[in-house]
Amino acid sequence: MIKFFLMVNKQGQTRLSRYYEHVEINKRTMLEAEVIKNCLSRSKDECSFIEYKDFKLVYRQYAALFIVVGIDQTENEMAVYELIHNFVEVLDKYFSRVSELDVSFSVSEIHCY
Protein backbone atom coordinates (compact mmCIF):
# COMPACT_ATOMS: atom_id res chain seq x y z
CA MET A 1 0.00 0.00 0.00
CA ILE A 2 1.21 3.51 -0.80
CA LYS A 3 1.68 5.62 2.32
CA PHE A 4 2.71 8.92 0.70
CA PHE A 5 3.77 10.55 -2.56
CA LEU A 6 6.26 13.45 -2.70
CA MET A 7 7.65 15.62 -5.46
CA VAL A 8 10.80 17.45 -4.39
CA ASN A 9 13.26 19.74 -6.18
CA LYS A 10 17.06 19.40 -5.98
CA GLN A 11 17.19 22.00 -3.20
CA GLY A 12 15.04 19.74 -1.04
CA GLN A 13 11.87 21.83 -1.23
CA THR A 14 8.65 19.84 -1.33
CA ARG A 15 6.57 20.80 -4.34
CA LEU A 16 3.79 18.26 -3.91
CA SER A 17 2.89 15.96 -1.05
CA ARG A 18 0.01 13.56 -0.76
CA TYR A 19 -0.51 11.30 2.25
CA TYR A 20 -2.75 8.23 2.16
CA GLU A 21 -2.60 7.63 5.90
CA HIS A 22 -3.16 10.20 8.63
CA VAL A 23 0.11 11.84 9.69
CA GLU A 24 0.14 14.90 11.95
CA ILE A 25 1.44 18.10 10.34
CA ASN A 26 4.52 18.43 12.58
CA LYS A 27 5.43 14.79 11.93
CA ARG A 28 5.00 15.30 8.17
CA THR A 29 7.62 18.05 8.21
CA MET A 30 10.12 15.87 10.05
CA LEU A 31 9.33 12.83 7.88
CA GLU A 32 9.72 14.80 4.64
CA ALA A 33 13.04 16.30 5.78
CA GLU A 34 14.48 12.87 6.63
CA VAL A 35 13.15 11.22 3.47
CA ILE A 36 14.43 14.00 1.23
CA LYS A 37 17.85 13.92 2.89
CA ASN A 38 18.08 10.15 2.38
CA CYS A 39 17.11 10.30 -1.30
CA LEU A 40 19.04 13.40 -2.37
CA SER A 41 22.26 12.23 -0.71
CA ARG A 42 22.43 9.05 -2.80
CA SER A 43 24.47 8.82 -5.98
CA LYS A 44 22.98 7.86 -9.34
CA ASP A 45 24.81 4.51 -9.14
CA GLU A 46 22.89 3.44 -6.04
CA CYS A 47 19.59 1.59 -6.01
CA SER A 48 16.37 3.62 -6.04
CA PHE A 49 14.86 1.57 -3.21
CA ILE A 50 15.62 2.43 0.42
CA GLU A 51 14.57 0.62 3.58
CA TYR A 52 13.44 3.38 5.95
CA LYS A 53 11.93 2.81 9.40
CA ASP A 54 8.88 0.55 8.96
CA PHE A 55 8.45 1.17 5.22
CA LYS A 56 10.32 1.43 1.92
CA LEU A 57 11.10 4.46 -0.21
CA VAL A 58 11.03 4.23 -3.99
CA TYR A 59 12.31 7.26 -5.85
CA ARG A 60 13.22 8.48 -9.34
CA GLN A 61 14.89 11.63 -10.51
CA TYR A 62 13.67 13.53 -13.55
CA ALA A 63 15.82 16.58 -14.33
CA ALA A 64 15.51 18.80 -11.23
CA LEU A 65 12.60 16.87 -9.68
CA PHE A 66 12.68 13.84 -7.43
CA ILE A 67 9.55 11.77 -7.02
CA VAL A 68 9.49 9.74 -3.81
CA VAL A 69 6.85 7.19 -2.86
CA GLY A 70 6.64 5.63 0.59
CA ILE A 71 5.23 2.10 0.57
CA ASP A 72 4.70 -0.67 3.10
CA GLN A 73 6.87 -3.80 3.23
CA THR A 74 4.48 -5.94 1.17
CA GLU A 75 4.32 -3.64 -1.88
CA ASN A 76 6.23 -4.47 -5.06
CA GLU A 77 9.05 -1.91 -5.50
CA MET A 78 9.34 -2.39 -9.27
CA ALA A 79 5.61 -1.83 -9.77
CA VAL A 80 5.84 1.46 -7.86
CA TYR A 81 8.98 2.41 -9.81
CA GLU A 82 6.99 1.94 -13.04
CA LEU A 83 4.03 3.83 -11.55
CA ILE A 84 6.31 6.82 -11.00
CA HIS A 85 7.50 6.64 -14.60
CA ASN A 86 3.93 6.41 -15.93
CA PHE A 87 2.91 9.40 -13.79
CA VAL A 88 5.74 11.47 -15.27
CA GLU A 89 4.82 10.38 -18.80
CA VAL A 90 1.25 11.59 -18.25
CA LEU A 91 2.54 14.93 -16.94
CA ASP A 92 4.89 15.14 -19.92
CA LYS A 93 2.01 14.61 -22.37
CA TYR A 94 -0.14 17.18 -20.60
CA PHE A 95 2.55 19.88 -20.27
CA SER A 96 4.82 18.97 -23.26
CA ARG A 97 7.90 19.08 -20.98
CA VAL A 98 7.44 18.70 -17.25
CA SER A 99 9.21 21.26 -15.11
CA GLU A 100 9.02 22.32 -11.48
CA LEU A 101 6.94 25.34 -12.52
CA ASP A 102 4.44 23.07 -14.28
CA VAL A 103 4.06 20.95 -11.18
CA SER A 104 3.45 24.01 -9.00
CA PHE A 105 0.89 25.27 -11.52
CA SER A 106 -0.90 21.94 -11.85
CA VAL A 107 -1.14 21.52 -8.08
CA SER A 108 -2.78 24.94 -7.70
CA GLU A 109 -5.18 24.01 -10.52
CA ILE A 110 -6.10 20.73 -8.84
CA HIS A 111 -6.90 22.41 -5.51
CA CYS A 112 -9.23 24.90 -7.22
CA TYR A 113 -11.72 22.21 -8.27
CSV table of C-alpha atoms in Angstrom, one decimal:
chain,number,residue,atom,x,y,z
A,1,MET,CA,0.0,0.0,0.0
A,2,ILE,CA,1.2,3.5,-0.8
A,3,LYS,CA,1.7,5.6,2.3
A,4,PHE,CA,2.7,8.9,0.7
A,5,PHE,CA,3.8,10.5,-2.6
A,6,LEU,CA,6.3,13.4,-2.7
A,7,MET,CA,7.7,15.6,-5.5
A,8,VAL,CA,10.8,17.5,-4.4
A,9,ASN,CA,13.3,19.7,-6.2
A,10,LYS,CA,17.1,19.4,-6.0
A,11,GLN,CA,17.2,22.0,-3.2
A,12,GLY,CA,15.0,19.7,-1.0
A,13,GLN,CA,11.9,21.8,-1.2
A,14,THR,CA,8.7,19.8,-1.3
A,15,ARG,CA,6.6,20.8,-4.3
A,16,LEU,CA,3.8,18.3,-3.9
A,17,SER,CA,2.9,16.0,-1.1
A,18,ARG,CA,0.0,13.6,-0.8
A,19,TYR,CA,-0.5,11.3,2.3
A,20,TYR,CA,-2.8,8.2,2.2
A,21,GLU,CA,-2.6,7.6,5.9
A,22,HIS,CA,-3.2,10.2,8.6
A,23,VAL,CA,0.1,11.8,9.7
A,24,GLU,CA,0.1,14.9,11.9
A,25,ILE,CA,1.4,18.1,10.3
A,26,ASN,CA,4.5,18.4,12.6
A,27,LYS,CA,5.4,14.8,11.9
A,28,ARG,CA,5.0,15.3,8.2
A,29,THR,CA,7.6,18.0,8.2
A,30,MET,CA,10.1,15.9,10.1
A,31,LEU,CA,9.3,12.8,7.9
A,32,GLU,CA,9.7,14.8,4.6
A,33,ALA,CA,13.0,16.3,5.8
A,34,GLU,CA,14.5,12.9,6.6
A,35,VAL,CA,13.1,11.2,3.5
A,36,ILE,CA,14.4,14.0,1.2
A,37,LYS,CA,17.9,13.9,2.9
A,38,ASN,CA,18.1,10.2,2.4
A,39,CYS,CA,17.1,10.3,-1.3
A,40,LEU,CA,19.0,13.4,-2.4
A,41,SER,CA,22.3,12.2,-0.7
A,42,ARG,CA,22.4,9.0,-2.8
A,43,SER,CA,24.5,8.8,-6.0
A,44,LYS,CA,23.0,7.9,-9.3
A,45,ASP,CA,24.8,4.5,-9.1
A,46,GLU,CA,22.9,3.4,-6.0
A,47,CYS,CA,19.6,1.6,-6.0
A,48,SER,CA,16.4,3.6,-6.0
A,49,PHE,CA,14.9,1.6,-3.2
A,50,ILE,CA,15.6,2.4,0.4
A,51,GLU,CA,14.6,0.6,3.6
A,52,TYR,CA,13.4,3.4,5.9
A,53,LYS,CA,11.9,2.8,9.4
A,54,ASP,CA,8.9,0.6,9.0
A,55,PHE,CA,8.4,1.2,5.2
A,56,LYS,CA,10.3,1.4,1.9
A,57,LEU,CA,11.1,4.5,-0.2
A,58,VAL,CA,11.0,4.2,-4.0
A,59,TYR,CA,12.3,7.3,-5.9
A,60,ARG,CA,13.2,8.5,-9.3
A,61,GLN,CA,14.9,11.6,-10.5
A,62,TYR,CA,13.7,13.5,-13.6
A,63,ALA,CA,15.8,16.6,-14.3
A,64,ALA,CA,15.5,18.8,-11.2
A,65,LEU,CA,12.6,16.9,-9.7
A,66,PHE,CA,12.7,13.8,-7.4
A,67,ILE,CA,9.5,11.8,-7.0
A,68,VAL,CA,9.5,9.7,-3.8
A,69,VAL,CA,6.9,7.2,-2.9
A,70,GLY,CA,6.6,5.6,0.6
A,71,ILE,CA,5.2,2.1,0.6
A,72,ASP,CA,4.7,-0.7,3.1
A,73,GLN,CA,6.9,-3.8,3.2
A,74,THR,CA,4.5,-5.9,1.2
A,75,GLU,CA,4.3,-3.6,-1.9
A,76,ASN,CA,6.2,-4.5,-5.1
A,77,GLU,CA,9.1,-1.9,-5.5
A,78,MET,CA,9.3,-2.4,-9.3
A,79,ALA,CA,5.6,-1.8,-9.8
A,80,VAL,CA,5.8,1.5,-7.9
A,81,TYR,CA,9.0,2.4,-9.8
A,82,GLU,CA,7.0,1.9,-13.0
A,83,LEU,CA,4.0,3.8,-11.6
A,84,ILE,CA,6.3,6.8,-11.0
A,85,HIS,CA,7.5,6.6,-14.6
A,86,ASN,CA,3.9,6.4,-15.9
A,87,PHE,CA,2.9,9.4,-13.8
A,88,VAL,CA,5.7,11.5,-15.3
A,89,GLU,CA,4.8,10.4,-18.8
A,90,VAL,CA,1.3,11.6,-18.2
A,91,LEU,CA,2.5,14.9,-16.9
A,92,ASP,CA,4.9,15.1,-19.9
A,93,LYS,CA,2.0,14.6,-22.4
A,94,TYR,CA,-0.1,17.2,-20.6
A,95,PHE,CA,2.6,19.9,-20.3
A,96,SER,CA,4.8,19.0,-23.3
A,97,ARG,CA,7.9,19.1,-21.0
A,98,VAL,CA,7.4,18.7,-17.2
A,99,SER,CA,9.2,21.3,-15.1
A,100,GLU,CA,9.0,22.3,-11.5
A,101,LEU,CA,6.9,25.3,-12.5
A,102,ASP,CA,4.4,23.1,-14.3
A,103,VAL,CA,4.1,20.9,-11.2
A,104,SER,CA,3.4,24.0,-9.0
A,105,PHE,CA,0.9,25.3,-11.5
A,106,SER,CA,-0.9,21.9,-11.8
A,107,VAL,CA,-1.1,21.5,-8.1
A,108,SER,CA,-2.8,24.9,-7.7
A,109,GLU,CA,-5.2,24.0,-10.5
A,110,ILE,CA,-6.1,20.7,-8.8
A,111,HIS,CA,-6.9,22.4,-5.5
A,112,CYS,CA,-9.2,24.9,-7.2
A,113,TYR,CA,-11.7,22.2,-8.3
